[in-house]
mmCIF file of C-alpha atoms and ligand atoms in Angstrom:
data_model
loop_
_atom_site.group_PDB
_atom_site.id
_atom_site.type_symbol
_atom_site.label_atom_id
_atom_site.label_comp_id
_atom_site.label_asym_id
_atom_site.label_seq_id
_atom_site.Cartn_x
_atom_site.Cartn_y
_atom_site.Cartn_z
ATOM 1 C CA MET C 27 -93.406 171.847 56.919
ATOM 2 C CA LYS C 28 -89.677 171.641 57.443
ATOM 3 C CA TYR C 29 -89.379 168.563 55.210
ATOM 4 C CA ASN C 30 -90.584 168.320 51.634
ATOM 5 C CA PHE C 31 -92.560 165.172 50.909
ATOM 6 C CA ASP C 32 -93.788 166.526 47.560
ATOM 7 C CA GLU C 33 -90.355 166.310 45.999
ATOM 8 C CA ILE C 34 -90.048 163.782 43.195
ATOM 9 C CA ILE C 35 -86.716 162.016 43.537
ATOM 10 C CA ASP C 36 -85.159 160.164 40.642
ATOM 11 C CA ARG C 37 -84.109 156.694 41.774
ATOM 12 C CA LYS C 38 -82.456 155.794 38.485
ATOM 13 C CA GLY C 39 -78.950 154.426 38.813
ATOM 14 C CA THR C 40 -79.352 153.441 42.475
ATOM 15 C CA ASN C 41 -79.948 149.695 41.999
ATOM 16 C CA ALA C 42 -83.352 150.183 43.617
ATOM 17 C CA LEU C 43 -85.478 147.050 43.860
ATOM 18 C CA ASN C 44 -88.451 149.351 43.437
ATOM 19 C CA THR C 45 -87.418 150.569 39.968
ATOM 20 C CA ASP C 46 -85.247 147.743 38.678
ATOM 21 C CA GLY C 47 -86.413 144.602 40.469
ATOM 22 C CA PHE C 48 -90.148 144.434 39.832
ATOM 23 C CA ARG C 49 -90.033 141.881 37.019
ATOM 24 C CA GLU C 50 -88.357 139.345 39.224
ATOM 25 C CA TYR C 51 -90.136 140.154 42.507
ATOM 26 C CA ILE C 52 -93.712 140.596 41.321
ATOM 27 C CA PHE C 53 -93.779 138.548 38.135
ATOM 28 C CA HIS C 54 -90.986 136.002 38.749
ATOM 29 C CA ALA C 55 -89.795 136.966 35.290
ATOM 30 C CA SER C 56 -86.509 137.766 33.633
ATOM 31 C CA PRO C 57 -85.320 141.289 32.751
ATOM 32 C CA SER C 58 -86.599 140.701 29.206
ATOM 33 C CA MET C 59 -90.285 140.712 30.239
ATOM 34 C CA LYS C 60 -92.065 143.351 28.127
ATOM 35 C CA PHE C 61 -94.907 145.705 29.036
ATOM 36 C CA PRO C 62 -96.816 148.295 27.005
ATOM 37 C CA TYR C 63 -95.167 150.865 29.309
ATOM 38 C CA ALA C 64 -91.518 151.849 29.515
ATOM 39 C CA ASP C 65 -90.034 151.274 32.960
ATOM 40 C CA ASP C 66 -90.003 154.974 33.797
ATOM 41 C CA GLU C 67 -93.646 155.369 32.730
ATOM 42 C CA PHE C 68 -94.908 153.118 35.517
ATOM 43 C CA ILE C 69 -96.449 154.516 38.657
ATOM 44 C CA ARG C 70 -94.766 152.339 41.261
ATOM 45 C CA MET C 71 -96.939 151.509 44.263
ATOM 46 C CA TRP C 72 -95.633 148.087 45.132
ATOM 47 C CA VAL C 73 -92.664 147.200 47.376
ATOM 48 C CA ALA C 74 -92.773 148.691 50.863
ATOM 49 C CA ASP C 75 -90.217 151.420 50.654
ATOM 50 C CA MET C 76 -90.887 155.124 50.253
ATOM 51 C CA GLU C 77 -90.381 157.655 47.484
ATOM 52 C CA PHE C 78 -89.350 160.154 50.187
ATOM 53 C CA ALA C 79 -85.793 161.098 51.091
ATOM 54 C CA THR C 80 -84.415 159.572 54.274
ATOM 55 C CA PRO C 81 -84.308 162.315 56.973
ATOM 56 C CA PRO C 82 -81.426 164.751 56.447
ATOM 57 C CA GLU C 83 -80.369 164.129 60.074
ATOM 58 C CA VAL C 84 -79.729 160.492 59.146
ATOM 59 C CA ILE C 85 -77.884 161.350 55.957
ATOM 60 C CA GLN C 86 -75.713 163.806 57.883
ATOM 61 C CA ALA C 87 -74.800 161.101 60.393
ATOM 62 C CA ILE C 88 -73.808 158.751 57.560
ATOM 63 C CA LYS C 89 -71.608 161.487 56.102
ATOM 64 C CA GLU C 90 -69.998 162.160 59.445
ATOM 65 C CA ARG C 91 -69.301 158.469 59.913
ATOM 66 C CA ALA C 92 -67.911 158.279 56.366
ATOM 67 C CA ASP C 93 -65.574 161.138 57.237
ATOM 68 C CA LYS C 94 -63.979 158.925 59.887
ATOM 69 C CA ARG C 95 -62.620 157.054 56.837
ATOM 70 C CA ILE C 96 -62.125 153.546 58.202
ATOM 71 C CA PHE C 97 -64.839 150.931 57.616
ATOM 72 C CA GLY C 98 -63.367 147.922 59.344
ATOM 73 C CA TYR C 99 -65.393 145.293 61.222
ATOM 74 C CA THR C 100 -68.100 146.937 63.248
ATOM 75 C CA LYS C 101 -70.838 145.949 65.666
ATOM 76 C CA VAL C 102 -72.834 147.779 68.294
ATOM 77 C CA PHE C 103 -70.453 148.075 71.264
ATOM 78 C CA ASP C 104 -71.356 151.569 72.425
ATOM 79 C CA PRO C 105 -74.251 151.496 74.978
ATOM 80 C CA GLU C 106 -75.445 154.765 73.466
ATOM 81 C CA TYR C 107 -77.346 152.870 70.761
ATOM 82 C CA TYR C 108 -79.339 150.859 73.301
ATOM 83 C CA LEU C 109 -80.012 153.976 75.363
ATOM 84 C CA THR C 110 -81.215 155.912 72.335
ATOM 85 C CA PHE C 111 -83.442 153.134 71.029
ATOM 86 C CA CYS C 112 -84.844 152.510 74.507
ATOM 87 C CA ALA C 113 -85.623 156.207 74.905
ATOM 88 C CA TRP C 114 -87.566 155.857 71.636
ATOM 89 C CA THR C 115 -89.585 152.818 72.783
ATOM 90 C CA GLN C 116 -90.170 154.493 76.133
ATOM 91 C CA HIS C 117 -91.380 157.710 74.517
ATOM 92 C CA TYR C 118 -93.644 156.143 71.900
ATOM 93 C CA TYR C 119 -94.705 152.872 73.539
ATOM 94 C CA ASN C 120 -94.061 153.387 77.234
ATOM 95 C CA TRP C 121 -92.016 150.188 77.132
ATOM 96 C CA THR C 122 -88.398 149.274 77.642
ATOM 97 C CA PHE C 123 -86.368 146.105 77.984
ATOM 98 C CA PRO C 124 -82.970 145.164 79.459
ATOM 99 C CA ARG C 125 -79.949 145.885 77.328
ATOM 100 C CA GLU C 126 -78.863 142.252 77.171
ATOM 101 C CA HIS C 127 -82.139 141.305 75.446
ATOM 102 C CA LEU C 128 -81.322 143.418 72.394
ATOM 103 C CA VAL C 129 -79.554 141.909 69.412
ATOM 104 C CA THR C 130 -79.283 143.367 65.942
ATOM 105 C CA SER C 131 -79.854 141.793 62.558
ATOM 106 C CA PRO C 132 -79.358 142.845 58.953
ATOM 107 C CA GLY C 133 -83.154 142.825 58.600
ATOM 108 C CA ILE C 134 -86.303 141.423 60.103
ATOM 109 C CA ILE C 135 -86.619 138.822 57.360
ATOM 110 C CA PRO C 136 -83.122 137.453 57.963
ATOM 111 C CA ALA C 137 -83.999 137.397 61.681
ATOM 112 C CA LEU C 138 -87.230 135.502 61.001
ATOM 113 C CA TYR C 139 -85.386 132.953 58.920
ATOM 114 C CA GLU C 140 -82.887 132.407 61.718
ATOM 115 C CA LEU C 141 -85.397 132.342 64.528
ATOM 116 C CA VAL C 142 -87.610 129.802 62.790
ATOM 117 C CA GLU C 143 -84.596 127.535 62.509
ATOM 118 C CA TYR C 144 -83.693 127.974 66.177
ATOM 119 C CA ILE C 145 -87.231 127.581 67.508
ATOM 120 C CA CYS C 146 -88.945 124.967 65.327
ATOM 121 C CA LYS C 147 -88.144 121.284 65.052
ATOM 122 C CA PRO C 148 -88.635 119.795 61.569
ATOM 123 C CA ASP C 149 -92.046 118.235 62.274
ATOM 124 C CA GLU C 150 -93.470 121.325 63.954
ATOM 125 C CA LYS C 151 -95.759 123.978 62.457
ATOM 126 C CA ILE C 152 -96.025 127.759 62.325
ATOM 127 C CA LEU C 153 -99.279 129.666 62.794
ATOM 128 C CA ILE C 154 -99.974 132.982 61.045
ATOM 129 C CA VAL C 155 -103.081 135.041 60.354
ATOM 130 C CA THR C 156 -104.010 135.682 56.732
ATOM 131 C CA PRO C 157 -103.826 137.681 54.533
ATOM 132 C CA SER C 158 -100.147 137.933 55.373
ATOM 133 C CA TYR C 159 -96.863 139.382 54.291
ATOM 134 C CA ALA C 160 -95.566 136.523 52.151
ATOM 135 C CA TYR C 161 -92.161 136.268 53.809
ATOM 136 C CA PHE C 162 -93.792 134.749 56.887
ATOM 137 C CA LYS C 163 -94.715 131.854 54.635
ATOM 138 C CA TYR C 164 -91.291 131.823 52.995
ATOM 139 C CA ALA C 165 -89.623 131.661 56.434
ATOM 140 C CA ALA C 166 -91.557 128.438 57.089
ATOM 141 C CA GLU C 167 -90.883 127.064 53.623
ATOM 142 C CA ARG C 168 -87.170 127.772 53.914
ATOM 143 C CA HIS C 169 -87.013 125.250 56.781
ATOM 144 C CA ASN C 170 -89.657 122.851 55.459
ATOM 145 C CA ILE C 171 -91.970 123.766 58.302
ATOM 146 C CA GLU C 172 -95.698 123.381 57.723
ATOM 147 C CA LEU C 173 -97.664 126.630 57.733
ATOM 148 C CA VAL C 174 -101.060 126.885 59.402
ATOM 149 C CA CYS C 175 -103.220 129.867 58.434
ATOM 150 C CA SER C 176 -106.049 131.421 60.381
ATOM 151 C CA ASP C 177 -108.063 133.727 58.144
ATOM 152 C CA LEU C 178 -108.863 137.141 59.551
ATOM 153 C CA VAL C 179 -112.511 138.120 59.388
ATOM 154 C CA GLN C 180 -113.467 141.192 57.430
ATOM 155 C CA GLU C 181 -116.505 143.431 57.628
ATOM 156 C CA ASP C 182 -116.677 146.629 55.579
ATOM 157 C CA GLY C 183 -112.902 146.519 55.236
ATOM 158 C CA TYR C 184 -112.320 146.194 59.000
ATOM 159 C CA TYR C 185 -110.343 143.116 59.973
ATOM 160 C CA THR C 186 -110.559 141.153 63.193
ATOM 161 C CA ILE C 187 -109.208 137.872 64.480
ATOM 162 C CA ASP C 188 -111.374 134.759 64.494
ATOM 163 C CA TYR C 189 -110.315 133.666 67.980
ATOM 164 C CA ASP C 190 -112.143 130.325 67.854
ATOM 165 C CA ASP C 191 -110.329 129.376 64.677
ATOM 166 C CA PHE C 192 -107.023 130.825 65.903
ATOM 167 C CA GLU C 193 -107.265 128.920 69.181
ATOM 168 C CA ALA C 194 -108.281 125.655 67.503
ATOM 169 C CA LYS C 195 -105.158 125.944 65.357
ATOM 170 C CA ALA C 196 -102.900 127.013 68.231
ATOM 171 C CA LYS C 197 -104.038 123.907 70.124
ATOM 172 C CA ASP C 198 -102.453 121.601 67.557
ATOM 173 C CA GLU C 199 -99.534 120.201 69.530
ATOM 174 C CA LYS C 200 -97.287 120.474 66.511
ATOM 175 C CA VAL C 201 -97.788 124.241 66.270
ATOM 176 C CA SER C 202 -94.843 125.686 68.167
ATOM 177 C CA LEU C 203 -94.552 129.227 66.841
ATOM 178 C CA CYS C 204 -96.851 132.082 65.865
ATOM 179 C CA ILE C 205 -95.436 134.828 63.656
ATOM 180 C CA PHE C 206 -97.687 137.782 64.330
ATOM 181 C CA CYS C 207 -97.612 141.082 62.488
ATOM 182 C CA ASN C 208 -98.320 143.991 64.851
ATOM 183 C CA PRO C 209 -99.431 146.374 63.306
ATOM 184 C CA HIS C 210 -100.619 144.214 60.468
ATOM 185 C CA ASN C 211 -99.373 144.213 56.904
ATOM 186 C CA PRO C 212 -101.352 144.249 54.610
ATOM 187 C CA THR C 213 -104.615 145.183 56.371
ATOM 188 C CA GLY C 214 -103.138 148.083 58.329
ATOM 189 C CA ARG C 215 -104.780 147.066 61.608
ATOM 190 C CA VAL C 216 -103.312 148.400 64.839
ATOM 191 C CA TRP C 217 -104.296 145.637 67.227
ATOM 192 C CA SER C 218 -105.844 146.881 70.469
ATOM 193 C CA GLU C 219 -104.565 145.835 73.871
ATOM 194 C CA ALA C 220 -107.591 143.607 74.280
ATOM 195 C CA GLU C 221 -106.945 141.880 70.956
ATOM 196 C CA LEU C 222 -103.260 141.446 71.725
ATOM 197 C CA LYS C 223 -104.034 140.046 75.164
ATOM 198 C CA LYS C 224 -106.278 137.411 73.636
ATOM 199 C CA VAL C 225 -103.731 136.449 70.983
ATOM 200 C CA GLY C 226 -100.933 136.308 73.551
ATOM 201 C CA GLN C 227 -102.971 134.312 76.039
ATOM 202 C CA ILE C 228 -104.001 131.749 73.438
ATOM 203 C CA CYS C 229 -100.433 131.314 72.227
ATOM 204 C CA LEU C 230 -98.798 131.168 75.638
ATOM 205 C CA LYS C 231 -101.444 128.852 77.072
ATOM 206 C CA ASN C 232 -100.653 126.463 74.240
ATOM 207 C CA ASN C 233 -96.874 126.759 74.691
ATOM 208 C CA LEU C 234 -96.238 128.622 71.466
ATOM 209 C CA TRP C 235 -93.387 130.981 70.942
ATOM 210 C CA ILE C 236 -94.404 134.293 69.392
ATOM 211 C CA ILE C 237 -92.418 136.451 67.033
ATOM 212 C CA SER C 238 -94.123 139.815 67.117
ATOM 213 C CA ASP C 239 -93.052 141.582 63.938
ATOM 214 C CA GLU C 240 -93.516 145.253 64.818
ATOM 215 C CA ILE C 241 -91.598 146.713 61.879
ATOM 216 C CA HIS C 242 -94.531 149.015 61.001
ATOM 217 C CA CYS C 243 -95.164 150.228 64.564
ATOM 218 C CA ASP C 244 -93.848 153.775 64.107
ATOM 219 C CA LEU C 245 -96.030 154.469 61.075
ATOM 220 C CA LEU C 246 -99.362 155.147 62.741
ATOM 221 C CA ARG C 247 -102.235 157.317 61.582
ATOM 222 C CA GLY C 248 -102.812 160.356 63.765
ATOM 223 C CA GLY C 249 -104.259 159.441 67.149
ATOM 224 C CA ARG C 250 -103.398 155.734 66.965
ATOM 225 C CA VAL C 251 -101.322 154.048 69.649
ATOM 226 C CA HIS C 252 -99.154 150.983 69.190
ATOM 227 C CA THR C 253 -98.774 148.409 71.938
ATOM 228 C CA PRO C 254 -95.793 146.081 71.839
ATOM 229 C CA LEU C 255 -97.174 142.597 72.450
ATOM 230 C CA ALA C 256 -94.347 141.796 74.879
ATOM 231 C CA LYS C 257 -95.339 144.768 77.034
ATOM 232 C CA LEU C 258 -98.586 142.980 77.941
ATOM 233 C CA PHE C 259 -96.797 139.804 79.056
ATOM 234 C CA PRO C 260 -93.821 140.967 81.113
ATOM 235 C CA GLU C 261 -93.625 137.627 82.900
ATOM 236 C CA SER C 262 -93.195 135.647 79.670
ATOM 237 C CA ASP C 263 -89.870 135.167 77.916
ATOM 238 C CA ARG C 264 -91.387 133.506 74.854
ATOM 239 C CA ILE C 265 -92.253 136.698 72.934
ATOM 240 C CA ILE C 266 -89.608 138.022 70.557
ATOM 241 C CA THR C 267 -90.089 141.590 69.370
ATOM 242 C CA CYS C 268 -88.796 142.875 66.029
ATOM 243 C CA MET C 269 -88.556 146.615 65.422
ATOM 244 C CA ALA C 270 -86.488 148.561 62.926
ATOM 245 C CA PRO C 271 -85.692 152.021 61.602
ATOM 246 C CA SER C 272 -85.940 150.613 58.062
ATOM 247 C CA LYS C 273 -89.606 151.227 57.243
ATOM 248 C CA THR C 274 -89.921 154.258 59.498
ATOM 249 C CA PHE C 275 -87.053 156.248 57.994
ATOM 250 C CA ASN C 276 -86.834 154.680 54.523
ATOM 251 C CA MET C 277 -83.529 152.976 55.071
ATOM 252 C CA ALA C 278 -84.324 149.303 54.380
ATOM 253 C CA GLY C 279 -81.262 149.085 52.136
ATOM 254 C CA LEU C 280 -79.038 149.849 55.112
ATOM 255 C CA MET C 281 -80.120 146.510 56.578
ATOM 256 C CA PHE C 282 -80.139 147.125 60.295
ATOM 257 C CA SER C 283 -82.872 146.089 62.695
ATOM 258 C CA ASN C 284 -83.567 145.359 66.344
ATOM 259 C CA VAL C 285 -84.562 141.982 67.711
ATOM 260 C CA ILE C 286 -85.460 141.727 71.376
ATOM 261 C CA ILE C 287 -85.053 138.182 72.664
ATOM 262 C CA PRO C 288 -85.848 137.816 76.366
ATOM 263 C CA ASN C 289 -85.214 134.059 76.569
ATOM 264 C CA GLU C 290 -81.622 133.392 77.507
ATOM 265 C CA ASP C 291 -81.261 130.008 75.818
ATOM 266 C CA LEU C 292 -82.677 131.280 72.552
ATOM 267 C CA ARG C 293 -80.531 134.389 72.770
ATOM 268 C CA ASN C 294 -77.447 132.262 73.326
ATOM 269 C CA LYS C 295 -78.366 130.151 70.343
ATOM 270 C CA TRP C 296 -78.680 133.367 68.329
ATOM 271 C CA LYS C 297 -75.395 134.735 69.621
ATOM 272 C CA ASN C 298 -73.510 131.521 68.933
ATOM 273 C CA ARG C 299 -74.804 131.174 65.411
ATOM 274 C CA HIS C 300 -75.502 134.711 64.242
ATOM 275 C CA TYR C 301 -72.823 136.526 62.288
ATOM 276 C CA ASP C 302 -73.208 139.846 64.047
ATOM 277 C CA ILE C 303 -70.877 142.237 62.295
ATOM 278 C CA GLU C 304 -72.891 145.277 61.232
ATOM 279 C CA ASN C 305 -72.381 147.934 58.597
ATOM 280 C CA PRO C 306 -70.808 151.002 60.266
ATOM 281 C CA LEU C 307 -72.859 153.408 58.165
ATOM 282 C CA SER C 308 -76.044 151.590 59.178
ATOM 283 C CA ILE C 309 -75.237 151.778 62.885
ATOM 284 C CA ALA C 310 -74.613 155.525 62.578
ATOM 285 C CA ALA C 311 -77.807 155.943 60.574
ATOM 286 C CA ALA C 312 -79.981 153.987 63.019
ATOM 287 C CA GLN C 313 -78.555 155.831 65.988
ATOM 288 C CA ALA C 314 -79.240 159.200 64.350
ATOM 289 C CA ALA C 315 -82.730 158.160 63.270
ATOM 290 C CA TYR C 316 -83.786 157.294 66.817
ATOM 291 C CA ALA C 317 -81.946 160.272 68.318
ATOM 292 C CA HIS C 318 -83.023 162.976 65.870
ATOM 293 C CA GLY C 319 -85.816 161.563 63.678
ATOM 294 C CA SER C 320 -88.909 162.429 65.721
ATOM 295 C CA GLU C 321 -89.807 165.672 64.032
ATOM 296 C CA TRP C 322 -89.343 164.209 60.555
ATOM 297 C CA LEU C 323 -91.504 161.239 61.546
ATOM 298 C CA SER C 324 -94.310 163.406 62.858
ATOM 299 C CA GLN C 325 -94.351 165.419 59.621
ATOM 300 C CA LEU C 326 -94.221 162.230 57.559
ATOM 301 C CA LYS C 327 -97.253 160.926 59.431
ATOM 302 C CA VAL C 328 -99.196 164.094 58.692
ATOM 303 C CA TYR C 329 -98.332 163.753 55.006
ATOM 304 C CA LEU C 330 -99.343 160.085 54.955
ATOM 305 C CA ASP C 331 -102.606 160.877 56.743
ATOM 306 C CA GLY C 332 -103.251 163.369 53.936
ATOM 307 C CA ASN C 333 -102.521 160.765 51.283
ATOM 308 C CA PHE C 334 -104.924 158.292 52.868
ATOM 309 C CA LYS C 335 -107.635 160.942 53.079
ATOM 310 C CA PHE C 336 -107.024 161.899 49.473
ATOM 311 C CA MET C 337 -107.360 158.273 48.451
ATOM 312 C CA GLN C 338 -110.542 157.775 50.440
ATOM 313 C CA GLU C 339 -112.145 160.792 48.801
ATOM 314 C CA TYR C 340 -110.927 159.800 45.351
ATOM 315 C CA LEU C 341 -112.284 156.263 45.617
ATOM 316 C CA ALA C 342 -115.601 157.411 47.040
ATOM 317 C CA LEU C 343 -116.013 159.578 43.968
ATOM 318 C CA HIS C 344 -114.525 157.380 41.257
ATOM 319 C CA LEU C 345 -114.684 153.807 42.476
ATOM 320 C CA PRO C 346 -117.678 153.560 44.793
ATOM 321 C CA LYS C 347 -117.857 149.763 44.746
ATOM 322 C CA ALA C 348 -114.308 149.361 46.050
ATOM 323 C CA VAL C 349 -114.083 148.416 49.706
ATOM 324 C CA PHE C 350 -111.491 150.550 51.426
ATOM 325 C CA ARG C 351 -110.877 151.765 54.933
ATOM 326 C CA ILE C 352 -108.001 153.993 55.923
ATOM 327 C CA SER C 353 -105.227 151.823 57.371
ATOM 328 C CA GLU C 354 -104.641 152.424 61.067
ATOM 329 C CA ALA C 355 -100.901 151.990 60.498
ATOM 330 C CA THR C 356 -98.392 151.441 57.666
ATOM 331 C CA TYR C 357 -98.273 153.432 54.436
ATOM 332 C CA LEU C 358 -100.022 150.589 52.643
ATOM 333 C CA ALA C 359 -103.634 150.725 51.489
ATOM 334 C CA TRP C 360 -105.576 147.473 51.201
ATOM 335 C CA VAL C 361 -108.460 147.698 48.760
ATOM 336 C CA ASN C 362 -111.004 145.161 47.587
ATOM 337 C CA VAL C 363 -111.697 145.706 43.888
ATOM 338 C CA GLY C 364 -113.578 142.413 43.555
ATOM 339 C CA ALA C 365 -116.704 144.251 42.378
ATOM 340 C CA TYR C 366 -114.805 145.303 39.254
ATOM 341 C CA VAL C 367 -112.700 142.251 38.356
ATOM 342 C CA THR C 368 -113.228 138.528 38.420
ATOM 343 C CA ASN C 369 -111.179 136.267 40.698
ATOM 344 C CA ASP C 370 -109.276 134.644 37.860
ATOM 345 C CA VAL C 371 -107.558 137.934 36.952
ATOM 346 C CA ASP C 372 -103.889 138.193 37.930
ATOM 347 C CA LEU C 373 -104.194 141.633 39.508
ATOM 348 C CA PRO C 374 -100.546 142.801 39.484
ATOM 349 C CA LEU C 375 -100.219 141.754 35.834
ATOM 350 C CA TYR C 376 -103.538 143.328 34.900
ATOM 351 C CA PHE C 377 -102.663 146.719 36.372
ATOM 352 C CA ALA C 378 -99.108 146.651 35.026
ATOM 353 C CA ASN C 379 -100.264 145.868 31.497
ATOM 354 C CA HIS C 380 -103.428 147.938 31.285
ATOM 355 C CA ALA C 381 -102.882 150.850 33.687
ATOM 356 C CA GLY C 382 -99.106 151.184 33.926
ATOM 357 C CA VAL C 383 -99.282 150.794 37.692
ATOM 358 C CA LEU C 384 -97.055 148.443 39.657
ATOM 359 C CA LEU C 385 -98.851 147.108 42.702
ATOM 360 C CA GLU C 386 -99.141 143.953 44.745
ATOM 361 C CA GLY C 387 -102.301 141.968 45.224
ATOM 362 C CA GLY C 388 -104.207 138.700 45.285
ATOM 363 C CA ASN C 389 -102.262 135.599 46.162
ATOM 364 C CA MET C 390 -99.048 137.538 46.838
ATOM 365 C CA PHE C 391 -100.499 137.702 50.374
ATOM 366 C CA VAL C 392 -100.627 133.956 51.101
ATOM 367 C CA ALA C 393 -104.417 133.435 51.511
ATOM 368 C CA ASN C 394 -107.717 135.233 52.073
ATOM 369 C CA SER C 395 -106.733 137.957 49.624
ATOM 370 C CA ASP C 396 -108.621 137.322 46.362
ATOM 371 C CA GLY C 397 -109.800 140.538 44.770
ATOM 372 C CA TYR C 398 -107.503 142.733 46.875
ATOM 373 C CA ILE C 399 -104.801 145.111 45.756
ATOM 374 C CA ARG C 400 -102.241 146.743 48.010
ATOM 375 C CA LEU C 401 -101.110 150.234 47.171
ATOM 376 C CA ASN C 402 -98.062 151.925 48.626
ATOM 377 C CA LEU C 403 -99.058 155.473 49.549
ATOM 378 C CA ALA C 404 -95.579 156.649 50.599
ATOM 379 C CA CYS C 405 -95.160 158.823 47.543
ATOM 380 C CA PRO C 406 -95.721 162.471 46.587
ATOM 381 C CA ARG C 407 -99.396 163.297 46.287
ATOM 382 C CA VAL C 408 -99.150 163.997 42.555
ATOM 383 C CA THR C 409 -97.810 160.471 42.046
ATOM 384 C CA LEU C 410 -100.616 159.041 44.146
ATOM 385 C CA ALA C 411 -103.194 161.052 42.200
ATOM 386 C CA GLU C 412 -101.897 159.732 38.879
ATOM 387 C CA GLY C 413 -101.762 156.158 40.167
ATOM 388 C CA LEU C 414 -105.326 156.327 41.463
ATOM 389 C CA LYS C 415 -106.556 157.911 38.240
ATOM 390 C CA ARG C 416 -105.026 155.115 36.178
ATOM 391 C CA ILE C 417 -106.421 152.409 38.462
ATOM 392 C CA CYS C 418 -109.919 153.879 38.546
ATOM 393 C CA ASP C 419 -110.013 154.638 34.819
ATOM 394 C CA LEU C 420 -109.101 151.039 34.041
ATOM 395 C CA LEU C 421 -111.598 149.519 36.452
ATOM 396 C CA ASN C 422 -114.391 151.773 35.231
ATOM 397 C CA LYS C 423 -113.593 150.917 31.646
ATOM 398 C CA GLY C 424 -113.503 147.196 32.493
ATOM 399 C CA ASP C 425 -110.903 146.043 29.959
HETATM 400 N N1 LCS P 15 -91.811 142.323 58.185
HETATM 401 C C1 LCS P 15 -92.880 142.922 57.637
HETATM 402 C C2 LCS P 15 -94.224 142.779 58.284
HETATM 403 C C3 LCS P 15 -92.724 143.680 56.477
HETATM 404 O O1 LCS P 15 -93.796 144.275 55.954
HETATM 405 C C4 LCS P 15 -91.452 143.803 55.890
HETATM 406 C C5 LCS P 15 -91.231 144.555 54.616
HETATM 407 C C6 LCS P 15 -90.377 143.175 56.493
HETATM 408 C C7 LCS P 15 -90.581 142.446 57.646
HETATM 409 C C8 LCS P 15 -89.001 143.277 55.912
HETATM 410 O O2 LCS P 15 -88.083 143.525 56.871
HETATM 411 P P1 LCS P 15 -86.532 143.731 56.529
HETATM 412 O O3 LCS P 15 -85.992 142.358 56.259
HETATM 413 O O4 LCS P 15 -86.419 144.628 55.362
HETATM 414 O O5 LCS P 15 -86.004 144.297 57.783
HETATM 415 N N2 LCS P 15 -92.355 144.592 53.834
HETATM 416 C C9 LCS P 15 -92.385 144.673 52.554
HETATM 417 C C10 LCS P 15 -93.564 144.581 51.803
HETATM 418 O O6 LCS P 15 -94.680 144.391 52.259
HETATM 419 N N3 LCS P 15 -93.298 144.740 50.529
HETATM 420 O O7 LCS P 15 -91.998 144.979 50.336
HETATM 421 C C11 LCS P 15 -91.301 144.861 51.595
#
């Protein structure tokens, strides 16, 4: 391997949310919240960023941009960025889009917050499938929009869409938008073309807009293929696609992402209201990531595949009653530990206090998530091994 994913990198002194922000984010607590573990004793498997270094090609591009010495107002003027990103979507997804459809945003969440405001009237509703990344719910709450949840169906850890329920909810005339996670966080599903066609058809037939959040689309297990939802409905302009280098290349803090808005009116609304100055270092980083990041990404995927396999084997041996299936995408593992803990247990608090592991779980995922924990596997294997050991030891002991 050209890149070293086993390296343990000290994140101290970097203002990392991962190391310094967990009290507030997970526990809604102040910095004075105490645990039986010191902060640097925790195994951190929670927020979705990686313990791996951003590709050296990206860091080099940031340095080269820094060497140009002026950091005045910047946005993406150079067509090279569009061409590079489009070459990426063409290569990986056999899909492209016109240049004028592409806008950029300091993140997918900020984009969601804006788009909900532009699309939904105050008495309308948003449809999501659950469990869900909680910010889909927060985007609705931010604008006082009612959220409608359609629970995914689960069998042996494999999640599918309950189309009857989804369609019944989409038919509500007040539902005007579906925020759909493709691939899905937290279950890790890579939706098939057939599944996406059904979802798209139901939404479009019922006049919904769709925001297809594809932020995890580059992080596939070996052999998996991602299909952009919009690719299946080229005649529709009501599907907005969100993609970003942030998860893929561990650069979420650089706050730069792609939003593809085919509808002209909506795009104009965005352009008139969106403050679109971007960070010059982020533009350079994103450009370099899509231009030169392929080899790093393919090695990362091999490493992540290994981590998932390691976890599967470890759980089979040490936690046989856990329900776990290797995620088809993302670096997040979704595990049902309901056989070991009762539903009233606050899972993140339980594992933080009794195992020294920071993880997300239970109602952090909106609904349909009791008894589940989500583990971030984007870490060196030794870290993963220690985290799993602590989790399994605790559950087997049954404190
Ligand atoms: N959309 C999805 C589906 C995500 O999983 C995340 C990050 C974002 C958007 C954030 O996009 P950004 O604003 O950074 O561009 N997911 C996280 C998670 O599950 N835990 O921590 C972050």
